[in-house]
């Protein structure tokens, strides 16, 4: 999947029979025009399909139930063109299981000052029709996105598009399978969590497989398949001379290719959207999967190292959210710091598994020793990440709920070349500054395995958190430790009152 255009947002308009058939025909005609314009906007990645004007409680409930069952509907856009009594929406909203965005707009941008009469006023009543709808949503304690402004405004379309991406990310989690190859690594805590609660909240399932299940597929890769894949490597990457045919380490590259072929076949066989590995459990594999993981992430699979299934699921969702956008998204790790007083920076990397979608240029394909895992030297792609704004995001399990933590960062060039660091890496300055960011992230319980994205923004992930019904903490350029700690304490009370982790909408 490399586009979201096959997915749909259903456009539903609120009105009532009070206005008569002529007015309702105009409402439907105007609504269709708005939906078609939104669907044609390059700022909105999905199709937008006008469905109906809800004029009675029965009609509204019917369309909501249809949306629940529709396999390509990721959510609804609801707009009240006229006044639409809130009680009409109770049954439908109570039954709705798809997320929705409330668009507060009106058909005409400008008032026709010299021609306004009561017919015009009665027809164009979103100014208070949407407030009535907003009240019933709030009264029912329904979380939703509200976007206000004219439907032709580029900013309005941009914000609808961001929400659409979040809805698609949540949609792709429903029924998704995450394969945990091996188990958690030793006694690491943050990579563990409640899989039952995660499935109830997010919709994906996590199941464990022995490394032997993977090895069976790796051993099944043919020599001709390995030949073809090695040729692909030579086309796509700057392959180190010792890895080329006839080179002293060409066999290591072939082993890496065989692992990629086997891992891809394994995931396809399981119908998986993501997976985890661990360097502690590699029985039957010649090397830790590095190159294979990098390339599969680049194809859209979610991944988490060391058994981190929450990161694998989040990466998969963020990969979907980012489809069609510039720049990439990858599994990452906060690895080490440059604590110079004139410029504190974080060096993000992992032993092997960083997605080439974030590479600044053509990655180099190399084989180097790896002091962990006790296996042969693994193949990996080595590259830097270009400067620019990005985010780090992680989901942690707090026992009674899930928390999404997002930190805005700015990628910068390394102060000097890194000739002895044979892994993919990114250097960034966290916002608002290192000390505030690090203390806030640690106070919030953030993982050392963030998902790094140059494509997505914190607003998209805030929309995702709202759709999933989970807590979100955003560390940005205006954050202070004091304010973050107050927010964490307030959230503790709020989510205890809500009963803890959400089961999703």
GROMACS .gro file of C-alpha atoms in nm:
model
  505
    1UNK     CA    1   0.000   0.000   0.000
    2UNK     CA    2   0.153   0.332  -0.107
    3UNK     CA    3  -0.154   0.555  -0.113
    4UNK     CA    4  -0.459   0.623   0.105
    5UNK     CA    5  -0.687   0.721  -0.184
    6UNK     CA    6  -0.879   0.391  -0.170
    7UNK     CA    7  -0.996   0.473   0.183
    8UNK     CA    8  -1.298   0.694   0.247
    9UNK     CA    9  -1.425   0.962   0.478
   10UNK     CA   10  -1.804   0.967   0.473
   11UNK     CA   11  -1.956   1.316   0.459
   12UNK     CA   12  -2.281   1.338   0.658
   13UNK     CA   13  -2.485   1.657   0.688
   14UNK     CA   14  -2.732   1.739   0.960
   15UNK     CA   15  -3.067   1.908   0.897
   16UNK     CA   16  -3.436   1.843   0.970
   17UNK     CA   17  -3.774   1.821   0.796
   18UNK     CA   18  -3.879   2.161   0.931
   19UNK     CA   19  -3.733   2.345   0.631
   20UNK     CA   20  -3.929   2.164   0.361
   21UNK     CA   21  -3.821   1.973   0.047
   22UNK     CA   22  -3.689   2.269  -0.151
   23UNK     CA   23  -3.449   2.375   0.123
   24UNK     CA   24  -3.341   2.018   0.187
   25UNK     CA   25  -3.262   1.969  -0.182
   26UNK     CA   26  -3.031   2.272  -0.160
   27UNK     CA   27  -2.872   2.132   0.154
   28UNK     CA   28  -2.800   1.804  -0.024
   29UNK     CA   29  -2.670   1.979  -0.336
   30UNK     CA   30  -2.442   2.207  -0.134
   31UNK     CA   31  -2.320   1.916   0.079
   32UNK     CA   32  -2.232   1.714  -0.228
   33UNK     CA   33  -2.031   2.006  -0.367
   34UNK     CA   34  -1.839   2.047  -0.041
   35UNK     CA   35  -1.763   1.675  -0.020
   36UNK     CA   36  -1.645   1.659  -0.381
   37UNK     CA   37  -1.416   1.958  -0.329
   38UNK     CA   38  -1.265   1.805  -0.016
   39UNK     CA   39  -1.220   1.474  -0.192
   40UNK     CA   40  -1.036   1.648  -0.477
   41UNK     CA   41  -0.806   1.841  -0.244
   42UNK     CA   42  -0.443   1.731  -0.251
   43UNK     CA   43  -0.429   1.816   0.120
   44UNK     CA   44  -0.666   1.533   0.208
   45UNK     CA   45  -0.517   1.188   0.136
   46UNK     CA   46  -0.842   0.988   0.136
   47UNK     CA   47  -1.153   1.010  -0.078
   48UNK     CA   48  -1.442   1.209   0.070
   49UNK     CA   49  -1.782   1.064  -0.018
   50UNK     CA   50  -2.111   1.245   0.040
   51UNK     CA   51  -2.355   0.998   0.195
   52UNK     CA   52  -2.671   1.161   0.321
   53UNK     CA   53  -2.851   1.449   0.485
   54UNK     CA   54  -2.961   1.319   0.824
   55UNK     CA   55  -3.313   1.451   0.875
   56UNK     CA   56  -3.446   1.206   1.137
   57UNK     CA   57  -3.303   0.998   1.423
   58UNK     CA   58  -3.368   0.684   1.221
   59UNK     CA   59  -3.171   0.810   0.919
   60UNK     CA   60  -2.880   0.918   1.136
   61UNK     CA   61  -2.861   0.586   1.321
   62UNK     CA   62  -2.882   0.397   0.992
   63UNK     CA   63  -2.586   0.579   0.833
   64UNK     CA   64  -2.378   0.538   1.149
   65UNK     CA   65  -2.439   0.163   1.151
   66UNK     CA   66  -2.353   0.145   0.783
   67UNK     CA   67  -2.027   0.330   0.851
   68UNK     CA   68  -1.938   0.080   1.122
   69UNK     CA   69  -1.966  -0.207   0.873
   70UNK     CA   70  -1.809  -0.036   0.571
   71UNK     CA   71  -1.465  -0.193   0.504
   72UNK     CA   72  -1.309   0.119   0.348
   73UNK     CA   73  -1.464   0.387   0.570
   74UNK     CA   74  -1.205   0.522   0.816
   75UNK     CA   75  -1.430   0.787   0.968
   76UNK     CA   76  -1.697   1.052   0.918
   77UNK     CA   77  -1.703   1.426   0.854
   78UNK     CA   78  -2.020   1.572   1.008
   79UNK     CA   79  -2.153   1.919   0.931
   80UNK     CA   80  -2.484   2.076   1.028
   81UNK     CA   81  -2.580   2.293   0.730
   82UNK     CA   82  -2.897   2.403   0.907
   83UNK     CA   83  -3.015   2.362   1.262
   84UNK     CA   84  -3.014   1.990   1.344
   85UNK     CA   85  -3.169   1.912   1.683
   86UNK     CA   86  -2.918   1.731   1.900
   87UNK     CA   87  -3.157   1.467   2.030
   88UNK     CA   88  -3.179   1.331   1.676
   89UNK     CA   89  -2.810   1.235   1.700
   90UNK     CA   90  -2.812   1.046   2.030
   91UNK     CA   91  -2.894   0.703   1.889
   92UNK     CA   92  -2.657   0.733   1.596
   93UNK     CA   93  -2.363   0.869   1.789
   94UNK     CA   94  -2.417   0.611   2.061
   95UNK     CA   95  -2.394   0.333   1.802
   96UNK     CA   96  -2.108   0.483   1.598
   97UNK     CA   97  -1.776   0.299   1.629
   98UNK     CA   98  -1.582   0.494   1.369
   99UNK     CA   99  -1.416   0.826   1.460
  100UNK     CA  100  -1.556   1.150   1.328
  101UNK     CA  101  -1.447   1.505   1.259
  102UNK     CA  102  -1.691   1.787   1.318
  103UNK     CA  103  -1.652   2.044   1.041
  104UNK     CA  104  -1.785   2.383   1.147
  105UNK     CA  105  -1.828   2.565   0.819
  106UNK     CA  106  -2.095   2.715   0.594
  107UNK     CA  107  -2.154   2.680   0.224
  108UNK     CA  108  -2.101   3.045   0.123
  109UNK     CA  109  -1.783   3.213   0.236
  110UNK     CA  110  -1.918   3.569   0.224
  111UNK     CA  111  -2.251   3.712   0.329
  112UNK     CA  112  -2.455   3.860   0.041
  113UNK     CA  113  -2.523   4.168   0.250
  114UNK     CA  114  -2.777   4.340   0.025
  115UNK     CA  115  -2.971   4.021  -0.048
  116UNK     CA  116  -2.997   3.849   0.291
  117UNK     CA  117  -3.355   3.749   0.376
  118UNK     CA  118  -3.503   3.500   0.618
  119UNK     CA  119  -3.492   3.218   0.363
  120UNK     CA  120  -3.114   3.267   0.344
  121UNK     CA  121  -3.091   3.284   0.724
  122UNK     CA  122  -3.294   2.966   0.773
  123UNK     CA  123  -3.086   2.771   0.521
  124UNK     CA  124  -2.740   2.879   0.635
  125UNK     CA  125  -2.759   2.807   1.006
  126UNK     CA  126  -2.433   2.625   1.078
  127UNK     CA  127  -2.338   2.909   1.312
  128UNK     CA  128  -2.580   2.772   1.567
  129UNK     CA  129  -2.663   2.431   1.416
  130UNK     CA  130  -2.307   2.316   1.475
  131UNK     CA  131  -2.318   2.450   1.829
  132UNK     CA  132  -2.623   2.234   1.897
  133UNK     CA  133  -2.441   1.933   1.755
  134UNK     CA  134  -2.132   2.021   1.955
  135UNK     CA  135  -2.331   2.029   2.277
  136UNK     CA  136  -2.477   1.682   2.232
  137UNK     CA  137  -2.129   1.542   2.156
  138UNK     CA  138  -1.991   1.701   2.471
  139UNK     CA  139  -2.295   1.594   2.673
  140UNK     CA  140  -2.232   1.235   2.559
  141UNK     CA  141  -1.860   1.270   2.644
  142UNK     CA  142  -1.756   1.188   2.287
  143UNK     CA  143  -1.401   1.276   2.188
  144UNK     CA  144  -1.376   1.420   1.837
  145UNK     CA  145  -1.183   1.664   1.621
  146UNK     CA  146  -1.344   2.004   1.554
  147UNK     CA  147  -1.222   2.212   1.260
  148UNK     CA  148  -1.366   2.561   1.203
  149UNK     CA  149  -1.345   2.777   0.891
  150UNK     CA  150  -1.460   2.786   0.530
  151UNK     CA  151  -1.432   2.454   0.349
  152UNK     CA  152  -1.228   2.611   0.067
  153UNK     CA  153  -0.969   2.752   0.309
  154UNK     CA  154  -0.637   2.568   0.255
  155UNK     CA  155  -0.572   2.564   0.629
  156UNK     CA  156  -0.908   2.398   0.694
  157UNK     CA  157  -0.836   2.135   0.430
  158UNK     CA  158  -0.487   2.081   0.574
  159UNK     CA  159  -0.626   2.015   0.922
  160UNK     CA  160  -0.890   1.779   0.784
  161UNK     CA  161  -0.611   1.601   0.600
  162UNK     CA  162  -0.402   1.563   0.914
  163UNK     CA  163  -0.699   1.414   1.098
  164UNK     CA  164  -0.766   1.184   0.803
  165UNK     CA  165  -0.409   1.052   0.830
  166UNK     CA  166  -0.457   0.984   1.201
  167UNK     CA  167  -0.786   0.805   1.128
  168UNK     CA  168  -0.612   0.592   0.865
  169UNK     CA  169  -0.337   0.503   1.112
  170UNK     CA  170  -0.591   0.386   1.368
  171UNK     CA  171  -0.793   0.210   1.097
  172UNK     CA  172  -0.492   0.006   0.988
  173UNK     CA  173  -0.444  -0.116   1.346
  174UNK     CA  174  -0.783  -0.287   1.345
  175UNK     CA  175  -0.718  -0.659   1.312
  176UNK     CA  176  -0.346  -0.605   1.244
  177UNK     CA  177  -0.108  -0.879   1.354
  178UNK     CA  178   0.226  -0.813   1.521
  179UNK     CA  179   0.465  -1.112   1.527
  180UNK     CA  180   0.691  -1.125   1.830
  181UNK     CA  181   0.980  -1.339   1.712
  182UNK     CA  182   1.143  -1.466   2.025
  183UNK     CA  183   1.035  -1.284   2.340
  184UNK     CA  184   1.121  -0.982   2.548
  185UNK     CA  185   1.494  -0.928   2.589
  186UNK     CA  186   1.614  -1.022   2.937
  187UNK     CA  187   1.448  -0.803   3.202
  188UNK     CA  188   1.374  -0.486   3.002
  189UNK     CA  189   1.050  -0.336   3.135
  190UNK     CA  190   0.935  -0.071   2.890
  191UNK     CA  191   0.917  -0.318   2.599
  192UNK     CA  192   0.664  -0.526   2.791
  193UNK     CA  193   0.296  -0.447   2.842
  194UNK     CA  194  -0.058  -0.577   2.851
  195UNK     CA  195  -0.132  -0.731   2.510
  196UNK     CA  196  -0.499  -0.786   2.594
  197UNK     CA  197  -0.544  -0.419   2.687
  198UNK     CA  198  -0.360  -0.317   2.370
  199UNK     CA  199  -0.591  -0.523   2.151
  200UNK     CA  200  -0.898  -0.380   2.326
  201UNK     CA  201  -0.767  -0.024   2.292
  202UNK     CA  202  -0.594  -0.018   1.955
  203UNK     CA  203  -0.732  -0.322   1.771
  204UNK     CA  204  -0.411  -0.511   1.690
  205UNK     CA  205  -0.304  -0.847   1.830
  206UNK     CA  206   0.042  -0.962   1.937
  207UNK     CA  207   0.144  -1.326   1.917
  208UNK     CA  208   0.476  -1.493   1.985
  209UNK     CA  209   0.674  -1.719   1.752
  210UNK     CA  210   0.991  -1.915   1.806
  211UNK     CA  211   1.300  -1.824   1.609
  212UNK     CA  212   1.277  -2.171   1.459
  213UNK     CA  213   0.952  -2.069   1.290
  214UNK     CA  214   1.148  -1.798   1.107
  215UNK     CA  215   1.452  -2.017   1.036
  216UNK     CA  216   1.233  -2.259   0.843
  217UNK     CA  217   1.150  -1.983   0.595
  218UNK     CA  218   1.509  -1.856   0.582
  219UNK     CA  219   1.639  -2.202   0.497
  220UNK     CA  220   1.375  -2.226   0.225
  221UNK     CA  221   1.514  -1.934   0.022
  222UNK     CA  222   1.671  -2.055  -0.304
  223UNK     CA  223   2.013  -1.959  -0.438
  224UNK     CA  224   1.852  -1.799  -0.742
  225UNK     CA  225   1.634  -1.581  -0.520
  226UNK     CA  226   1.943  -1.475  -0.329
  227UNK     CA  227   2.118  -1.391  -0.658
  228UNK     CA  228   1.828  -1.168  -0.765
  229UNK     CA  229   1.811  -0.987  -0.432
  230UNK     CA  230   2.188  -0.925  -0.424
  231UNK     CA  231   2.156  -0.766  -0.768
  232UNK     CA  232   1.882  -0.539  -0.629
  233UNK     CA  233   2.117  -0.433  -0.352
  234UNK     CA  234   2.378  -0.330  -0.607
  235UNK     CA  235   2.122  -0.115  -0.790
  236UNK     CA  236   1.979   0.060  -0.484
  237UNK     CA  237   2.279   0.109  -0.255
  238UNK     CA  238   2.647   0.192  -0.254
  239UNK     CA  239   2.765  -0.162  -0.186
  240UNK     CA  240   3.105  -0.194  -0.017
  241UNK     CA  241   3.360  -0.356  -0.252
  242UNK     CA  242   3.421  -0.652  -0.019
  243UNK     CA  243   3.048  -0.743  -0.045
  244UNK     CA  244   3.038  -0.761  -0.423
  245UNK     CA  245   3.055  -1.098  -0.602
  246UNK     CA  246   3.405  -1.231  -0.554
  247UNK     CA  247   3.467  -1.011  -0.250
  248UNK     CA  248   3.584  -1.164   0.075
  249UNK     CA  249   3.256  -1.084   0.252
  250UNK     CA  250   3.012  -1.154  -0.027
  251UNK     CA  251   2.891  -1.462   0.160
  252UNK     CA  252   2.785  -1.238   0.451
  253UNK     CA  253   2.575  -1.032   0.212
  254UNK     CA  254   2.416  -1.349   0.077
  255UNK     CA  255   2.334  -1.456   0.431
  256UNK     CA  256   2.168  -1.118   0.488
  257UNK     CA  257   1.970  -1.156   0.166
  258UNK     CA  258   1.859  -1.504   0.265
  259UNK     CA  259   1.735  -1.370   0.599
  260UNK     CA  260   1.542  -1.096   0.419
  261UNK     CA  261   1.377  -1.345   0.184
  262UNK     CA  262   1.286  -1.571   0.473
  263UNK     CA  263   1.161  -1.292   0.699
  264UNK     CA  264   0.943  -1.145   0.424
  265UNK     CA  265   0.798  -1.487   0.343
  266UNK     CA  266   0.736  -1.552   0.714
  267UNK     CA  267   0.549  -1.223   0.759
  268UNK     CA  268   0.344  -1.277   0.444
  269UNK     CA  269   0.254  -1.627   0.562
  270UNK     CA  270   0.132  -1.490   0.896
  271UNK     CA  271  -0.047  -1.191   0.741
  272UNK     CA  272   0.156  -0.966   0.970
  273UNK     CA  273   0.175  -0.586   0.966
  274UNK     CA  274   0.472  -0.570   1.200
  275UNK     CA  275   0.724  -0.773   1.396
  276UNK     CA  276   0.988  -0.768   1.664
  277UNK     CA  277   1.325  -0.937   1.703
  278UNK     CA  278   1.578  -0.967   1.982
  279UNK     CA  279   1.953  -1.019   1.967
  280UNK     CA  280   1.934  -1.249   2.266
  281UNK     CA  281   1.750  -1.528   2.082
  282UNK     CA  282   1.899  -1.603   1.738
  283UNK     CA  283   1.906  -1.983   1.731
  284UNK     CA  284   1.954  -2.103   1.374
  285UNK     CA  285   2.025  -1.760   1.221
  286UNK     CA  286   2.376  -1.683   1.103
  287UNK     CA  287   2.346  -1.312   1.184
  288UNK     CA  288   2.112  -1.069   1.355
  289UNK     CA  289   1.859  -0.943   1.100
  290UNK     CA  290   1.971  -0.591   1.014
  291UNK     CA  291   1.951  -0.522   0.643
  292UNK     CA  292   1.630  -0.728   0.622
  293UNK     CA  293   1.463  -0.525   0.897
  294UNK     CA  294   1.569  -0.196   0.741
  295UNK     CA  295   1.427  -0.289   0.401
  296UNK     CA  296   1.102  -0.428   0.542
  297UNK     CA  297   1.047  -0.109   0.741
  298UNK     CA  298   1.099   0.084   0.420
  299UNK     CA  299   0.817  -0.120   0.267
  300UNK     CA  300   0.581  -0.019   0.549
  301UNK     CA  301   0.617  -0.296   0.806
  302UNK     CA  302   0.622  -0.198   1.171
  303UNK     CA  303   0.926  -0.302   1.373
  304UNK     CA  304   1.043  -0.300   1.731
  305UNK     CA  305   1.379  -0.421   1.857
  306UNK     CA  306   1.425  -0.632   2.170
  307UNK     CA  307   1.067  -0.757   2.166
  308UNK     CA  308   0.917  -0.405   2.167
  309UNK     CA  309   0.576  -0.480   2.015
  310UNK     CA  310   0.424  -0.143   2.110
  311UNK     CA  311   0.687   0.033   1.899
  312UNK     CA  312   0.628  -0.208   1.612
  313UNK     CA  313   0.256  -0.132   1.613
  314UNK     CA  314   0.307   0.244   1.646
  315UNK     CA  315   0.561   0.247   1.363
  316UNK     CA  316   0.319   0.059   1.136
  317UNK     CA  317   0.043   0.310   1.212
  318UNK     CA  318   0.275   0.607   1.157
  319UNK     CA  319   0.399   0.457   0.829
  320UNK     CA  320   0.037   0.452   0.709
  321UNK     CA  321  -0.026   0.806   0.833
  322UNK     CA  322   0.276   0.928   0.638
  323UNK     CA  323   0.189   0.771   0.302
  324UNK     CA  324   0.232   1.025   0.023
  325UNK     CA  325   0.425   1.274   0.237
  326UNK     CA  326   0.784   1.377   0.188
  327UNK     CA  327   1.051   1.233   0.419
  328UNK     CA  328   1.033   0.917   0.621
  329UNK     CA  329   0.958   0.745   0.950
  330UNK     CA  330   1.169   0.492   1.140
  331UNK     CA  331   1.225   0.296   1.455
  332UNK     CA  332   1.490   0.482   1.656
  333UNK     CA  333   1.673   0.481   1.987
  334UNK     CA  334   1.808   0.760   2.206
  335UNK     CA  335   2.162   0.628   2.214
  336UNK     CA  336   2.414   0.881   2.346
  337UNK     CA  337   2.460   1.255   2.409
  338UNK     CA  338   2.690   1.541   2.314
  339UNK     CA  339   2.669   1.752   2.631
  340UNK     CA  340   2.887   2.043   2.524
  341UNK     CA  341   2.761   2.367   2.685
  342UNK     CA  342   2.763   2.545   2.349
  343UNK     CA  343   2.536   2.292   2.185
  344UNK     CA  344   2.381   1.986   2.350
  345UNK     CA  345   2.272   1.718   2.101
  346UNK     CA  346   2.136   1.364   2.098
  347UNK     CA  347   2.283   1.096   1.875
  348UNK     CA  348   2.003   0.863   1.777
  349UNK     CA  349   2.080   0.524   1.625
  350UNK     CA  350   2.042   0.152   1.683
  351UNK     CA  351   2.274  -0.138   1.633
  352UNK     CA  352   2.138  -0.200   1.284
  353UNK     CA  353   1.769  -0.135   1.244
  354UNK     CA  354   1.705   0.220   1.115
  355UNK     CA  355   1.476   0.266   0.814
  356UNK     CA  356   1.636   0.407   0.497
  357UNK     CA  357   1.326   0.619   0.433
  358UNK     CA  358   1.495   0.885   0.648
  359UNK     CA  359   1.833   0.865   0.472
  360UNK     CA  360   1.982   1.192   0.348
  361UNK     CA  361   2.135   1.028   0.042
  362UNK     CA  362   2.211   0.689  -0.105
  363UNK     CA  363   2.279   0.449   0.183
  364UNK     CA  364   2.600   0.251   0.197
  365UNK     CA  365   2.564  -0.128   0.233
  366UNK     CA  366   2.834  -0.263   0.462
  367UNK     CA  367   2.923  -0.552   0.690
  368UNK     CA  368   3.090  -0.484   1.025
  369UNK     CA  369   3.144  -0.672   1.351
  370UNK     CA  370   2.868  -0.661   1.611
  371UNK     CA  371   2.975  -0.724   1.968
  372UNK     CA  372   2.628  -0.833   2.083
  373UNK     CA  373   2.437  -1.146   1.989
  374UNK     CA  374   2.723  -1.391   1.941
  375UNK     CA  375   2.665  -1.438   1.568
  376UNK     CA  376   2.846  -1.361   1.244
  377UNK     CA  377   2.899  -1.003   1.133
  378UNK     CA  378   2.568  -0.868   0.996
  379UNK     CA  379   2.494  -0.661   0.687
  380UNK     CA  380   2.341  -0.318   0.737
  381UNK     CA  381   2.270   0.013   0.562
  382UNK     CA  382   2.476   0.308   0.687
  383UNK     CA  383   2.363   0.668   0.636
  384UNK     CA  384   2.303   1.009   0.797
  385UNK     CA  385   1.971   1.192   0.828
  386UNK     CA  386   1.927   1.535   0.669
  387UNK     CA  387   1.870   1.843   0.885
  388UNK     CA  388   1.515   1.963   0.950
  389UNK     CA  389   1.222   1.939   1.192
  390UNK     CA  390   1.107   1.599   1.317
  391UNK     CA  391   0.924   1.431   1.602
  392UNK     CA  392   0.996   1.143   1.837
  393UNK     CA  393   0.696   0.947   1.963
  394UNK     CA  394   0.643   0.649   2.191
  395UNK     CA  395   0.354   0.461   2.349
  396UNK     CA  396   0.404   0.329   2.703
  397UNK     CA  397   0.182   0.104   2.913
  398UNK     CA  398   0.119   0.257   3.256
  399UNK     CA  399  -0.085  -0.036   3.384
  400UNK     CA  400  -0.421   0.141   3.386
  401UNK     CA  401  -0.384   0.317   3.049
  402UNK     CA  402  -0.158   0.385   2.754
  403UNK     CA  403   0.027   0.714   2.716
  404UNK     CA  404   0.155   0.858   2.388
  405UNK     CA  405   0.452   1.091   2.436
  406UNK     CA  406   0.566   1.319   2.154
  407UNK     CA  407   0.870   1.547   2.147
  408UNK     CA  408   0.946   1.798   1.874
  409UNK     CA  409   1.311   1.790   1.766
  410UNK     CA  410   1.537   1.953   1.508
  411UNK     CA  411   1.776   1.730   1.317
  412UNK     CA  412   2.120   1.885   1.269
  413UNK     CA  413   2.440   1.781   1.098
  414UNK     CA  414   2.700   1.602   1.312
  415UNK     CA  415   2.976   1.832   1.433
  416UNK     CA  416   3.227   1.605   1.264
  417UNK     CA  417   3.217   1.298   1.038
  418UNK     CA  418   3.155   0.960   1.204
  419UNK     CA  419   3.387   0.727   1.012
  420UNK     CA  420   3.405   0.461   1.284
  421UNK     CA  421   3.030   0.441   1.357
  422UNK     CA  422   2.900   0.181   1.109
  423UNK     CA  423   2.527   0.232   1.163
  424UNK     CA  424   2.254   0.463   1.041
  425UNK     CA  425   2.224   0.767   1.267
  426UNK     CA  426   2.047   1.095   1.328
  427UNK     CA  427   2.166   1.388   1.538
  428UNK     CA  428   1.903   1.620   1.682
  429UNK     CA  429   1.839   1.901   1.926
  430UNK     CA  430   1.519   1.839   2.124
  431UNK     CA  431   1.275   2.122   2.187
  432UNK     CA  432   1.260   2.334   2.390
  433UNK     CA  433   1.608   2.232   2.506
  434UNK     CA  434   1.789   1.919   2.614
  435UNK     CA  435   1.735   1.950   2.990
  436UNK     CA  436   1.364   2.029   2.971
  437UNK     CA  437   1.302   1.764   2.709
  438UNK     CA  438   1.497   1.488   2.884
  439UNK     CA  439   1.348   1.556   3.228
  440UNK     CA  440   0.995   1.576   3.086
  441UNK     CA  441   1.034   1.258   2.881
  442UNK     CA  442   1.174   1.069   3.178
  443UNK     CA  443   0.907   1.204   3.416
  444UNK     CA  444   0.644   1.082   3.169
  445UNK     CA  445   0.798   0.733   3.156
  446UNK     CA  446   0.900   0.759   2.794
  447UNK     CA  447   1.069   0.463   2.627
  448UNK     CA  448   1.425   0.465   2.493
  449UNK     CA  449   1.268   0.339   2.166
  450UNK     CA  450   1.094   0.635   2.003
  451UNK     CA  451   0.947   0.631   1.655
  452UNK     CA  452   1.122   0.908   1.465
  453UNK     CA  453   0.944   1.088   1.182
  454UNK     CA  454   1.034   1.377   0.955
  455UNK     CA  455   0.701   1.336   0.776
  456UNK     CA  456   0.446   1.367   1.057
  457UNK     CA  457   0.358   1.638   1.308
  458UNK     CA  458   0.249   1.635   1.669
  459UNK     CA  459  -0.103   1.744   1.567
  460UNK     CA  460  -0.151   1.429   1.362
  461UNK     CA  461  -0.047   1.217   1.659
  462UNK     CA  462  -0.271   1.417   1.891
  463UNK     CA  463  -0.560   1.334   1.658
  464UNK     CA  464  -0.454   0.968   1.668
  465UNK     CA  465  -0.450   0.971   2.049
  466UNK     CA  466  -0.798   1.124   2.055
  467UNK     CA  467  -0.931   0.860   1.816
  468UNK     CA  468  -0.771   0.578   2.017
  469UNK     CA  469  -0.893   0.727   2.344
  470UNK     CA  470  -0.548   0.740   2.504
  471UNK     CA  471  -0.350   1.002   2.690
  472UNK     CA  472  -0.105   1.222   2.502
  473UNK     CA  473   0.177   1.438   2.631
  474UNK     CA  474   0.340   1.682   2.390
  475UNK     CA  475   0.684   1.825   2.470
  476UNK     CA  476   0.732   2.125   2.243
  477UNK     CA  477   0.916   2.454   2.221
  478UNK     CA  478   0.700   2.612   2.491
  479UNK     CA  479   0.716   2.329   2.745
  480UNK     CA  480   0.849   2.369   3.095
  481UNK     CA  481   0.922   2.094   3.345
  482UNK     CA  482   0.681   2.251   3.592
  483UNK     CA  483   0.396   2.262   3.343
  484UNK     CA  484   0.465   1.906   3.226
  485UNK     CA  485   0.460   1.775   3.582
  486UNK     CA  486   0.132   1.952   3.652
  487UNK     CA  487  -0.016   1.804   3.334
  488UNK     CA  488   0.099   1.456   3.434
  489UNK     CA  489  -0.061   1.491   3.777
  490UNK     CA  490  -0.384   1.623   3.628
  491UNK     CA  491  -0.391   1.340   3.375
  492UNK     CA  492  -0.348   1.087   3.654
  493UNK     CA  493  -0.669   1.210   3.815
  494UNK     CA  494  -0.855   1.240   3.483
  495UNK     CA  495  -0.776   0.888   3.366
  496UNK     CA  496  -0.847   0.736   3.707
  497UNK     CA  497  -1.191   0.901   3.687
  498UNK     CA  498  -1.240   0.759   3.336
  499UNK     CA  499  -1.160   0.412   3.457
  500UNK     CA  500  -0.814   0.378   3.308
  501UNK     CA  501  -0.727   0.244   2.965
  502UNK     CA  502  -0.972   0.296   2.687
  503UNK     CA  503  -1.125   0.009   2.495
  504UNK     CA  504  -1.134   0.224   2.183
  505UNK     CA  505  -1.436   0.372   2.006
   0.00000   0.00000   0.00000
